[in-house]
Coordinates of C-alpha atoms in Angstrom, one line a residue:
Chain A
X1492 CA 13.2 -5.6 9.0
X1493 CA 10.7 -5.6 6.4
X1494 CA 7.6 -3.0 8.0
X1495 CA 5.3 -6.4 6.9
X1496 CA 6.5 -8.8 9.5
X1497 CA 6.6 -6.0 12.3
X1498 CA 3.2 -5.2 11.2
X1499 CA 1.7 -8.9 11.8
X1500 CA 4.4 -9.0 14.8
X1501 CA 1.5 -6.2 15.9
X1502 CA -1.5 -7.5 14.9
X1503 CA -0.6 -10.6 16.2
X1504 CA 0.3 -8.8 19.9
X1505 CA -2.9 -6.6 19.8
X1506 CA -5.3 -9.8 18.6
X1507 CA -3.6 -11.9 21.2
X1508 CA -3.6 -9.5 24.4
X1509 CA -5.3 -6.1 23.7
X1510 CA -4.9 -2.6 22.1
X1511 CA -4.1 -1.7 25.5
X1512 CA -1.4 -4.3 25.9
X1513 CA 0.4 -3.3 22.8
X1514 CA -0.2 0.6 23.5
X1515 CA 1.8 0.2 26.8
X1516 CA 4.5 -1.9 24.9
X1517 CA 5.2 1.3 22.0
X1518 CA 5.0 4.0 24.7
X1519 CA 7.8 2.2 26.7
X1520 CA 9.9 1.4 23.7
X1521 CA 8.8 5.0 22.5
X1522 CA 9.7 4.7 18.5
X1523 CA 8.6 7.5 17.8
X1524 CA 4.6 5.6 16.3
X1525 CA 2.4 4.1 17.7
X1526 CA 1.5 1.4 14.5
X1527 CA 4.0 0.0 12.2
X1528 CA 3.7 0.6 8.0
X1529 CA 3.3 -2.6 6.2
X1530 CA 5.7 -1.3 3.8
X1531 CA 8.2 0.7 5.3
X1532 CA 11.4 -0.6 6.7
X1533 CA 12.4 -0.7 9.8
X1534 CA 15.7 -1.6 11.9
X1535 CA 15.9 -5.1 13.3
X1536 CA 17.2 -3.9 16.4
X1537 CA 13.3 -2.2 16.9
X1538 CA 11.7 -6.0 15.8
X1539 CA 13.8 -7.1 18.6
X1540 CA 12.9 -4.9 21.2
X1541 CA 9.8 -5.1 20.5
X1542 CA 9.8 -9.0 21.1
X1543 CA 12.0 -8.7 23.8
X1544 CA 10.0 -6.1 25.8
X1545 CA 6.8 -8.2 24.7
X1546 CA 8.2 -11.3 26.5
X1547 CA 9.3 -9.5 29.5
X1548 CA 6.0 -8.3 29.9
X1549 CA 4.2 -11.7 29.5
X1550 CA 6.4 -13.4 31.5
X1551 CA 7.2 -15.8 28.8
X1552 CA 10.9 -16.7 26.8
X1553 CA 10.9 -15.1 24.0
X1554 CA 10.9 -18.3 22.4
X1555 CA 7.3 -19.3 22.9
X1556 CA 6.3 -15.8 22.0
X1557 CA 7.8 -16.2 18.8
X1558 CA 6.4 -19.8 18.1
X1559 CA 2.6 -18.3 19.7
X1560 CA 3.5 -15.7 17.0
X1561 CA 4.1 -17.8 13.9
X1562 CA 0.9 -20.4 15.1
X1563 CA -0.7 -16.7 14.7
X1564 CA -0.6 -16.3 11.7
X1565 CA -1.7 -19.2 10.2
X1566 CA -4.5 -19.7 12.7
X1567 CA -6.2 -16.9 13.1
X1568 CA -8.6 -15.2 10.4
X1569 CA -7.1 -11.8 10.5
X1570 CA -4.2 -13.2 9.1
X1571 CA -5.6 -15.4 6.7
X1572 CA -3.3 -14.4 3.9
X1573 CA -0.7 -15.8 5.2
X1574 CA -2.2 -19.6 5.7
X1575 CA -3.0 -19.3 2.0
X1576 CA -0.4 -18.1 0.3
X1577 CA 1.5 -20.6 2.3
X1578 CA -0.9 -23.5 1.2
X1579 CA -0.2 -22.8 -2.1
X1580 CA 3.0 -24.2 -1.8
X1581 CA 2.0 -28.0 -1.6
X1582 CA -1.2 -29.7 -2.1
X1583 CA 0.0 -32.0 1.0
X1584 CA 2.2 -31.2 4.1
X1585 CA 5.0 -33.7 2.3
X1586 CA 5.3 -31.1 -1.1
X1587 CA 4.8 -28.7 1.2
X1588 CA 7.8 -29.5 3.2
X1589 CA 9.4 -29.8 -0.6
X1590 CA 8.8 -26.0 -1.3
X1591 CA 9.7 -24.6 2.4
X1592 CA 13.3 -23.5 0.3
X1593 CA 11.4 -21.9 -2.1
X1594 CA 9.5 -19.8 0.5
X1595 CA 11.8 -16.8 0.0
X1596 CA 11.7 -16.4 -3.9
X1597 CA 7.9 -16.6 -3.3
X1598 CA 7.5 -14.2 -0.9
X1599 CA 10.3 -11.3 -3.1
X1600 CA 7.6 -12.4 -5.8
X1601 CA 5.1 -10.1 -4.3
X1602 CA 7.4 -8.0 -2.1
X1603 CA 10.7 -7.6 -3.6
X1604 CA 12.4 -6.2 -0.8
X1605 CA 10.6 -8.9 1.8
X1606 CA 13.4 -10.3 4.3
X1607 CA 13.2 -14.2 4.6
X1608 CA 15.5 -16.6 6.0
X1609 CA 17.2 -18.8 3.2
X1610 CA 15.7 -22.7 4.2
X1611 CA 17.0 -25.5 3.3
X1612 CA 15.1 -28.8 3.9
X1613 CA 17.0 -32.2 3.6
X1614 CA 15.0 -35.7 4.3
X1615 CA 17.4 -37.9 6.5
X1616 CA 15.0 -40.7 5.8
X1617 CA 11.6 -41.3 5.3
X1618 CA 9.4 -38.7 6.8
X1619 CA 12.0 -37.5 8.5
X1620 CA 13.6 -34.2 7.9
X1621 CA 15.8 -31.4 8.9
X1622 CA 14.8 -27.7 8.3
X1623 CA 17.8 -25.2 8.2
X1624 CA 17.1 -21.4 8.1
X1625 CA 19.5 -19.0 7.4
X1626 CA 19.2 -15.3 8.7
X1627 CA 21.7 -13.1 10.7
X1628 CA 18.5 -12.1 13.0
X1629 CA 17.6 -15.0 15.8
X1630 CA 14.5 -16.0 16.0
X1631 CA 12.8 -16.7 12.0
X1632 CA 13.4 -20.6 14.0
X1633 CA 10.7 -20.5 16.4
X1634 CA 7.9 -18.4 14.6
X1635 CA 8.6 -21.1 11.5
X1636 CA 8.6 -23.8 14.1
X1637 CA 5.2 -22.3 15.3
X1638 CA 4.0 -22.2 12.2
X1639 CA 4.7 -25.7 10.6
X1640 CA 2.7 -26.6 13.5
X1641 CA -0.3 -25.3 12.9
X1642 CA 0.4 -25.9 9.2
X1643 CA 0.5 -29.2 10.0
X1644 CA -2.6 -29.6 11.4
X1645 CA -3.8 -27.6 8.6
X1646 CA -3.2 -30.0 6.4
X1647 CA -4.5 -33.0 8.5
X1648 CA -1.0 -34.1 9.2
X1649 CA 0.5 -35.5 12.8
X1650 CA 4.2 -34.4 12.8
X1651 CA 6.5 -34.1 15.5
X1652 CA 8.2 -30.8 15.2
X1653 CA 11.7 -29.8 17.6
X1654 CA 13.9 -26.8 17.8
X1655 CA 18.0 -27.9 17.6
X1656 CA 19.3 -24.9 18.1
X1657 CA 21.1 -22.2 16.9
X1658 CA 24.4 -21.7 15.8
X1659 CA 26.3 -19.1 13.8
X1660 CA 23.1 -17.6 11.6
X1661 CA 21.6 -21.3 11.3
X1662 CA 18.8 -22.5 13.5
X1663 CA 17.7 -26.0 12.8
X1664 CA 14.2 -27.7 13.3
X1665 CA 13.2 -31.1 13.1
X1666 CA 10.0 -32.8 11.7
X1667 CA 9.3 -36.3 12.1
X1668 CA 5.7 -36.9 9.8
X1669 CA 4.1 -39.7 11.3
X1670 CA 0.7 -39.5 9.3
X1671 CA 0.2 -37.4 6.3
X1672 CA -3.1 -37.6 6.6
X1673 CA -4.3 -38.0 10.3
X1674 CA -7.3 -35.9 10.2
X1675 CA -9.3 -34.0 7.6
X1676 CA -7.9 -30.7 7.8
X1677 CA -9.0 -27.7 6.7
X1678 CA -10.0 -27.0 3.4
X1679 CA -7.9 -24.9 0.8
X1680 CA -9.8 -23.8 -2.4
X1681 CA -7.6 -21.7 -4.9
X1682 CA -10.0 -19.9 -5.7
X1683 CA -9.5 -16.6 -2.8
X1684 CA -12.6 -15.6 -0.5
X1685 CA -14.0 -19.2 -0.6
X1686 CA -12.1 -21.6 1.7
Chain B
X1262 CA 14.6 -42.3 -37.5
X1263 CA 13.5 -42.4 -34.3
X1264 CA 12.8 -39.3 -33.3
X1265 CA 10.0 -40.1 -35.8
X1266 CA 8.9 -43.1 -34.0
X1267 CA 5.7 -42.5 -32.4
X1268 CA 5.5 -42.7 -28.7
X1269 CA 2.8 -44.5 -27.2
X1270 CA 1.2 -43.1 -23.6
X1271 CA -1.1 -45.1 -21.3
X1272 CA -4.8 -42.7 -20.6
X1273 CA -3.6 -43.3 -16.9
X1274 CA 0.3 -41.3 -17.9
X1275 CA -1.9 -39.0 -20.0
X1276 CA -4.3 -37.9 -17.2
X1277 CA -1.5 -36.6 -14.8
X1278 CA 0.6 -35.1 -17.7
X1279 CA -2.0 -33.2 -19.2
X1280 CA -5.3 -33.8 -17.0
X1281 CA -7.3 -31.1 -19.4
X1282 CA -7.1 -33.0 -22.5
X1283 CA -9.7 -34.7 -24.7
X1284 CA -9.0 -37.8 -27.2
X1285 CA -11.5 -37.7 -30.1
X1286 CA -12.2 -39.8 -32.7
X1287 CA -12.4 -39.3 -36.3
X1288 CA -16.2 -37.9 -35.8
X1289 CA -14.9 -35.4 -33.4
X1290 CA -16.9 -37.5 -30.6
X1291 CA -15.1 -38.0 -27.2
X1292 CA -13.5 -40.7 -26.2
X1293 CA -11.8 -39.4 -23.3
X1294 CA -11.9 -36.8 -20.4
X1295 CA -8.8 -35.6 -18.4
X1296 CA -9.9 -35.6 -15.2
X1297 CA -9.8 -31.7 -14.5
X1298 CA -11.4 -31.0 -17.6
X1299 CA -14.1 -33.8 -16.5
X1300 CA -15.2 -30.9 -13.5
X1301 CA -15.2 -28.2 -15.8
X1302 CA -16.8 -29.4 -18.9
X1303 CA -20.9 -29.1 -18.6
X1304 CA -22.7 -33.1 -18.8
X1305 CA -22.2 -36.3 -16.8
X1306 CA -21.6 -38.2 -19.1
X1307 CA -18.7 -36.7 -21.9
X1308 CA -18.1 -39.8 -23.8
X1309 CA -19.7 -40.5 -26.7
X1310 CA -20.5 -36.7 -27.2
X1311 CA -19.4 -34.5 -29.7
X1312 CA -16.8 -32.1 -28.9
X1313 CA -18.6 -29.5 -30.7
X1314 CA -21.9 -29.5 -28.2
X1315 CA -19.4 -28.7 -25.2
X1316 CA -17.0 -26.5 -26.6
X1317 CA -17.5 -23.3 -29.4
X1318 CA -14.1 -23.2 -31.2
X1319 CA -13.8 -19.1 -32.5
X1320 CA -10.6 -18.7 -33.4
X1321 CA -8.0 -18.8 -35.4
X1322 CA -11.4 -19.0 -37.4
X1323 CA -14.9 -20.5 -36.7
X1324 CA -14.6 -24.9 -36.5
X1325 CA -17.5 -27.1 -36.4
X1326 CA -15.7 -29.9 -38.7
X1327 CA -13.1 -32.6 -37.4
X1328 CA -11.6 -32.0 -40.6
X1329 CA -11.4 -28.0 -40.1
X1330 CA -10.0 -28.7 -36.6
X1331 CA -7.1 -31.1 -38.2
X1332 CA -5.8 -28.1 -40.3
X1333 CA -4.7 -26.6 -37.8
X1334 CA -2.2 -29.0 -36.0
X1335 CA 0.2 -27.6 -33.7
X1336 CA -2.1 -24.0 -33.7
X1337 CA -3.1 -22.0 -30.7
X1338 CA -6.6 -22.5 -30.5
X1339 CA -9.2 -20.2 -28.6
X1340 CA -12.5 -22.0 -27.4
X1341 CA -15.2 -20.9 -25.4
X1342 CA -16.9 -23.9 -22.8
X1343 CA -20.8 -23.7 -23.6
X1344 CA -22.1 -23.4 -20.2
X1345 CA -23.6 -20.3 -18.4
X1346 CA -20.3 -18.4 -18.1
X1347 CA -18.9 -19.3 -21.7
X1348 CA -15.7 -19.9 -19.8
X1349 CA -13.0 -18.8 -22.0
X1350 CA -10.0 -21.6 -23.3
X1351 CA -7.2 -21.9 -24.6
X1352 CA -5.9 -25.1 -26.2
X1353 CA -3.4 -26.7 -28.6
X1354 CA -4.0 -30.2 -31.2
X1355 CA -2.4 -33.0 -32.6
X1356 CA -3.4 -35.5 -35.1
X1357 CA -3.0 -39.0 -33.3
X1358 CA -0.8 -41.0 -35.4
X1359 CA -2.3 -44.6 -36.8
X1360 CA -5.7 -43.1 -36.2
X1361 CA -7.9 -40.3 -37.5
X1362 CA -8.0 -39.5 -34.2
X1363 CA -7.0 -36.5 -32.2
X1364 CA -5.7 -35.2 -28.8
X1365 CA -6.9 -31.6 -27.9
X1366 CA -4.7 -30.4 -24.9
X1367 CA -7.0 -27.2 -22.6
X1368 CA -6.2 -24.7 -20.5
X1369 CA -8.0 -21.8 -18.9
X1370 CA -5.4 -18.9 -19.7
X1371 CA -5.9 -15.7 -18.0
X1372 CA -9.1 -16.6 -17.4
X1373 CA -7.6 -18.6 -14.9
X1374 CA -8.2 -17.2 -11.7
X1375 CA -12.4 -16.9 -12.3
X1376 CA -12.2 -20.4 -13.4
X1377 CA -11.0 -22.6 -10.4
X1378 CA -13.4 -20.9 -8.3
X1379 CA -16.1 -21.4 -10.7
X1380 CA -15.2 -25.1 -11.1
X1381 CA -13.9 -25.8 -7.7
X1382 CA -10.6 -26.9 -8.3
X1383 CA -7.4 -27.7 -6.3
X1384 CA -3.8 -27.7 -6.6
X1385 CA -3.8 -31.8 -7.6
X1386 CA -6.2 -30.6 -10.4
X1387 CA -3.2 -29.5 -12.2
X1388 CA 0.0 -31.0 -13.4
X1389 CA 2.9 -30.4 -11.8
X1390 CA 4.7 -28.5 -14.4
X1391 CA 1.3 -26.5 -14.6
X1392 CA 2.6 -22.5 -13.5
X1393 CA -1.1 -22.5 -12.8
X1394 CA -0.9 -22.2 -9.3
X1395 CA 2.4 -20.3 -9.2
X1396 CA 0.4 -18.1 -11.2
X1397 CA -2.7 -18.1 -8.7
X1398 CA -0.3 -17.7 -5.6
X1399 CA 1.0 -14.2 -7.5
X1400 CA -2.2 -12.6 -8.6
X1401 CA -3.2 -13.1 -4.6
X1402 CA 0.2 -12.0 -3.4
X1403 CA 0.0 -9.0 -5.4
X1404 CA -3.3 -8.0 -4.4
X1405 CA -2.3 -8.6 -1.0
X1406 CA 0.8 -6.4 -1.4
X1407 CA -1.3 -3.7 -3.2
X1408 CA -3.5 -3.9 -0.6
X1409 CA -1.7 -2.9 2.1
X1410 CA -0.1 0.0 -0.4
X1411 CA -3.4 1.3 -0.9
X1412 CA -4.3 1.1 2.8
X1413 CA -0.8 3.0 3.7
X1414 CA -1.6 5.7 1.0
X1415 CA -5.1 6.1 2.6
X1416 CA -3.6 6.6 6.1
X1417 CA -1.1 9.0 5.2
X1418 CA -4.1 10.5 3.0
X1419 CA -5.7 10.8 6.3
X1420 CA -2.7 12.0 7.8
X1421 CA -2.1 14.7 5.7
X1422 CA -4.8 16.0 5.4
X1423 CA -5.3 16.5 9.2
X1424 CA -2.1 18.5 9.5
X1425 CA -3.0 20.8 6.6
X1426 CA -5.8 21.2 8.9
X1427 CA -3.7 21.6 11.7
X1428 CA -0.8 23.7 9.7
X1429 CA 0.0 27.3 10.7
X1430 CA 2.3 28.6 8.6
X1431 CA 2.1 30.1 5.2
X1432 CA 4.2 27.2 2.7
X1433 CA 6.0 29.6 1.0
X1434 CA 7.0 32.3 2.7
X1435 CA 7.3 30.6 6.3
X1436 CA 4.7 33.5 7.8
X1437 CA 1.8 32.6 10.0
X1438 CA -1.4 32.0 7.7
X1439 CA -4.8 33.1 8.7
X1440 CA -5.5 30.4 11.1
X1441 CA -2.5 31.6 13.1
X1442 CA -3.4 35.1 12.8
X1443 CA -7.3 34.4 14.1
X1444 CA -5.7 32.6 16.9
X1445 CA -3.3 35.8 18.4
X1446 CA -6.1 37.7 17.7
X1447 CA -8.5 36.0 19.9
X1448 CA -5.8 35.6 22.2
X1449 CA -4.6 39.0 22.6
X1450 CA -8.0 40.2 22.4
X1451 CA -8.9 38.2 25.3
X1452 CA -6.1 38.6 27.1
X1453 CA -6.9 42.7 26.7
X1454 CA -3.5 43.3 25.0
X1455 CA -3.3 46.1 23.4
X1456 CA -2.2 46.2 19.5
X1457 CA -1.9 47.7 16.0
X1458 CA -3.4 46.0 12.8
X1459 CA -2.0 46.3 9.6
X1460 CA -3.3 45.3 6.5
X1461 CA -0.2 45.5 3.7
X1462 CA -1.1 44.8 0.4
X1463 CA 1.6 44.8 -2.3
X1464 CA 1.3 47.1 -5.4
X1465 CA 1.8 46.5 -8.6
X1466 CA 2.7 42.6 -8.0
X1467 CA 0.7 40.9 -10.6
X1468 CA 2.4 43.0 -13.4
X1469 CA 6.1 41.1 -11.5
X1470 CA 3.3 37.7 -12.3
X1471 CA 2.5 38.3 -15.5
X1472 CA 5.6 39.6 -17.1
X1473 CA 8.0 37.4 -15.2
X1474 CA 6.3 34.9 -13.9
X1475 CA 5.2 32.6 -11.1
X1476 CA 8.7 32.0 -10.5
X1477 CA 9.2 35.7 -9.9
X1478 CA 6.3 36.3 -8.1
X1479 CA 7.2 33.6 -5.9
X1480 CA 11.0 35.2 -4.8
X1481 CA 8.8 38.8 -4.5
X1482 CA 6.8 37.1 -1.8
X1483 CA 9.4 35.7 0.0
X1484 CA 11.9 38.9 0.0
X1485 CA 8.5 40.6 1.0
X1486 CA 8.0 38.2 3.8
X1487 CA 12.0 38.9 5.1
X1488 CA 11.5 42.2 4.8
X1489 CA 8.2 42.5 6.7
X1490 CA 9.8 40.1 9.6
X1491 CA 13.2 42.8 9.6
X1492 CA 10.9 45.2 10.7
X1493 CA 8.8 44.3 13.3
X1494 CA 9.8 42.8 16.2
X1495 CA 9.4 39.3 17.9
X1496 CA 6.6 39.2 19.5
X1497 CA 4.6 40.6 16.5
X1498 CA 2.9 38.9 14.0
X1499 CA 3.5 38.8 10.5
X1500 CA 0.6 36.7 8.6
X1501 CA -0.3 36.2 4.8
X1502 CA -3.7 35.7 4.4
X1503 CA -4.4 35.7 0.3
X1504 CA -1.8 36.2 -2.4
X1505 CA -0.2 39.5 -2.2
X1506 CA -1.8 40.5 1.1
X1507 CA 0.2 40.6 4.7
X1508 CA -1.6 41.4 7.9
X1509 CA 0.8 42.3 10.8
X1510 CA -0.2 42.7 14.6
X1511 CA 2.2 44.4 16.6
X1512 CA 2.0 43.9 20.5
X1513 CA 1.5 46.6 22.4
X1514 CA 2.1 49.6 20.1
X1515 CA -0.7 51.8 19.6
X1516 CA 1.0 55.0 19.5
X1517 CA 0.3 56.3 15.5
X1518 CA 3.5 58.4 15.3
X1519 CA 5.6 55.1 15.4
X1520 CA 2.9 53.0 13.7
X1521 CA 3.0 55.8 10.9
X1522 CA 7.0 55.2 10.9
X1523 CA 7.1 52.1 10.8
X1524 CA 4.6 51.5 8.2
X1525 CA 6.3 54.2 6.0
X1526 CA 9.9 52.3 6.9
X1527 CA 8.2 49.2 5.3
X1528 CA 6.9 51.2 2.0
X1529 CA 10.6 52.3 1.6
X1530 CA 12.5 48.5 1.8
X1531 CA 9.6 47.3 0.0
X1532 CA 10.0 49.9 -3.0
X1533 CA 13.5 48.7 -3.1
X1534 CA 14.2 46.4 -6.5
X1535 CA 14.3 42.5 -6.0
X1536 CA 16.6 41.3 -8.2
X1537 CA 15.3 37.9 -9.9
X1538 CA 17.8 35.8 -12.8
X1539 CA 18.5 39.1 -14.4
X1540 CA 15.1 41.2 -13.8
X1541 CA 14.2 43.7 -11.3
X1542 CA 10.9 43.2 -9.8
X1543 CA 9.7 47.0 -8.5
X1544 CA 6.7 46.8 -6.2
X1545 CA 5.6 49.0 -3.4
X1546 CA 2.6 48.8 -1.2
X1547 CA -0.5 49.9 0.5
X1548 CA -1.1 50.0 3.9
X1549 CA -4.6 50.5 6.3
X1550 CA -4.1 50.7 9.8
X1551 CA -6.3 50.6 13.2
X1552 CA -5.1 50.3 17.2
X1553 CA -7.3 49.1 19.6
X1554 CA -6.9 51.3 21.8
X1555 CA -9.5 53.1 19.3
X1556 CA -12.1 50.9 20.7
X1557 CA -14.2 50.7 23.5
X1558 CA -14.7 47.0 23.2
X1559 CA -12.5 45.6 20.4
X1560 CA -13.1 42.5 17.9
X1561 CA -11.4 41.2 15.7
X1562 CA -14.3 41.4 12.5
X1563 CA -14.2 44.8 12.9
X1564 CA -11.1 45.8 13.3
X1565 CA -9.9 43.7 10.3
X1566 CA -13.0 45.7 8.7
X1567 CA -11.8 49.2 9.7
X1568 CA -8.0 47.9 8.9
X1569 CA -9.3 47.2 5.2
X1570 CA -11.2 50.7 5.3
X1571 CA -8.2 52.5 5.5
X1572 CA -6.1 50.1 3.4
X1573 CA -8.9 51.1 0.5
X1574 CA -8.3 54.7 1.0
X1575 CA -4.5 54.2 0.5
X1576 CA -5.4 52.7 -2.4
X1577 CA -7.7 55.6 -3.6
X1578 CA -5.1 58.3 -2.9
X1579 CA -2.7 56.8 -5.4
X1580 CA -0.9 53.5 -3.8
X1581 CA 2.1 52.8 -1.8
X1582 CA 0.9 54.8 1.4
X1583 CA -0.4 54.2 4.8
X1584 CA -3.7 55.3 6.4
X1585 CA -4.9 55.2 9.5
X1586 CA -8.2 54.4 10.2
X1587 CA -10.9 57.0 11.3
X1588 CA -14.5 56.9 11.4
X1589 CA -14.7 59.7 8.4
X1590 CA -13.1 57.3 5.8
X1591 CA -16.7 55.6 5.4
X1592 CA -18.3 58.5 4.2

């Protein structure tokens, strides 16, 4: 796994429940580090334990830790990157929606070696869609699921959003946009460092 | 002939195809705004002016004429706003057909990324073929990426730095270096161990240097540091502490008949020629010597004083011998 998403899969843990939490997590898993490099590699089987052991501790599924994980990073401001390089993707949450299967030829734009899940994104009919993400690793589902929520209300959208299910590498999420613009939103200048 | 047909484009088609563009009459006066370029260009009210009071057009040359500006059809044109910043442009022309009109199409170039934060502007300021905000997305991906490079490279700066700090050992030859040879020091000196100090420097090593080179300086010091490790045993210490110098501490050996033998044993491997490519490197070396059983109270300056006391008469009395140190060598 690309030493970028265990990196936030850090910060994320250490914002959300304490140095101290996430210093009891490595020294039970015992790597071999304490911190992950943001541009190393590292194997997926570690990116799993560490979510695994994570959820045990919390006494939540590892599901919800991944969804908390992906509302992470677009709601909170130490990972404001990832909100905005995201919102550059649409200028509403529909073109947004639109670009989700470009997401991974964006992101090897700036990190060639960055591991996303192939998307694909088909409307069944108005508003409503089907997301289908690709990667032999579970779990890219529920942090994106996490993710388009907050996105969503990013954007000042309401939007139902479901998990299907996973089968063979596919995971599949639903979104049902009831109101593409339900609220203001927050702001999104393209200009960096203003909004 | 069609393809020679002219096409005809409503303002409302025009503004979301190209929403920097500027229609001007035959007097070079405005007559419409694309709606981006309408938050970018300085005035309230662009009609009716001349496109010469908002923009300065430098190059290919110098235009202040409609007419000049018709010449060059088709051209890549570079124009400077006239506000405050002087916002560079960049911007292309056609003459409008049935008119003495003309459409000048804008954009901000690489001057891009100052420019929509300067002006404010959004992703629905640009048309959708516009890479603009591809092109924004990148330079803020890549400073992202490079930003956590740098960071890394700081760390392991940080990192490295610390365990040069913390390192022990000599890089090249593998022997202790000085901090490893203060720390027995203090150790056996606090722990009332008794030793031997000997200070071994090499002879005649920086001719090997300068007539062989680095390289074969480099395989001296190492077949010097094997050497010096043959001899003593474990539990001694073997240390470099500058180029060509070696100080060894050997545990619990204070009796100078062996001390003498041994030291001479070293003189004798070391005198033997290193072969290096197809040069023999001939060195020997000097050697000062103190035990501390010679002292009431040993420490480690002065012994390492004495040590270098004796090493100097070695020296004087012709090279590759030993001395032992004794109070009369100072006179």
């Amino acid at each position: 796994m690309h030493g970028l998403i265990d990196r936030s899969l850090e910060s994320f843990l250490r914002g959300t429940y304490g140095d101290e939490f996430w210093m009891n997590l490595i020294r039970e898993i015992d790597p071999g580090f304490d911190s992950f490099e943001p541009m190393f590699r590292y194997d997926a089987i570690l990116t799993q334990t560490v979510v695994n052991q994570a959820a045990e501790l919390l006494g939540k599924t590892r599901d919800n830790l991944l969804e908390d994980f992906g509302t992470y990073l677009i709601v909170d401001t130490r990972s404001e990157r990832v909100r905005r390089l995201l919102r550059f993707g649409g200028v509403d949450f529909t073109e947004f929606l639109h670009s989700l299967e470009d997401l991974p030829g964006r992101a090897r734009l700036a990190v060639p070696d960055m591991d996303m899940p192939e998307i694909e994104v088909d409307e069944l009919s108005e508003g409503a869609y089907v997301l289908s993400i690709c990667h032999p690793e579970p779990g890219f589902g529920h942090v994106i699921l996490g993710a388009l929520r907050a996105l969503a209300d990013d954007y000042g959208a309401l939007a139902l959003l479901d998990y299907n299910g996973r089968s063979g590498q596919t995971e599949t999420l639903s979104v049902d946009l009831l109101d593409m613009s339900h609220t203001e939103g927050r702001s999104f200048d393209l200009a960096a460092g203003t909004g | 002939m069609t393809a020679h047909l002219p096409i005809s484009l409503s303002f409302e088609a025009l503004d979301y195809m190209m929403p920097m563009s500027l229609v001007l009459n035959s007097n070079g006066v405005v007559t419409h705004v694309g709606p981006t370029l309408r938050k970018v260009l300085p005035g309230k009210v662009l009609e009716g002016t001349s496109v010469f009071r908002l923009v300065e057009m430098r190059r290919p040359k110098k235009l202040t004429s409609i007419d000049q500006v018709r010449e060059f059809n088709g051209a890549k044109l570079y124009l400077r706003i006239r506000d405050t910043h002087s916002t560079p442009l960049i911007g292309t022309m056609t003459c409008l057909p049935g008119s003495e009109g003309v459409l000048l199409n804008l954009s901000f170039g690489i001057s891009v990324v100052e420019a929509v934060g300067r002006y404010g502007l959004a992703g629905s300021d640009f048309a959708p073929t516009d890479l603009t905000v591809e092109m924004l997305y990148l330079v803020e991906a890549k400073s992202a990426a490079m930003e956590a490079t740098n960071q890394m490279a700081h760390r392991f700066l940080g990192a490295k730095t610390e365990a040069e700090a913390e390192a022990l050992s000599d890089e090249l030859t593998g022997l202790k270096n000085r901090r490893a040879l203060d720390q027995v020091l203090s150790r056996f000196l606090a722990g009332k161990n008794r030793f031997a100090l000997m200070h071994l420097d090499l002879d005649f090593f920086k001719a090997v240097n300068d007539t062989l080179g680095h390289a074969a300086g480099d395989k001296v010091l190492q077949e010097v540091a094997r050497i010096l490790t043959e001899e003593t045993r474990e539990g001694d210490t073997v240390a470099r502490v500058g180029g060509d110098e070696f100080v060894l501490v050997m545990k619990g050996l204070t009796d100078q008949v062996r001390l003498s033998a041994i030291a001479q044993r070293m003189i004798d491997k070391l005198e033997v020629p290193i072969t290096f490519r197809d040069d023999l490197c001939q060195i020997s070396a000097s050697i000062g010597m103190v035990s501390s059983s010679d002292y009431a109270e040993p420490n480690a300056d002065q012994m390492m004083d004495d040590a270098d006391v004796a090493l100097y008469a070695s020296k004087k009395r012709g090279r590759a011998c030993y001395t032992i140190y004794t109070p009369d060598l100072r006179e």
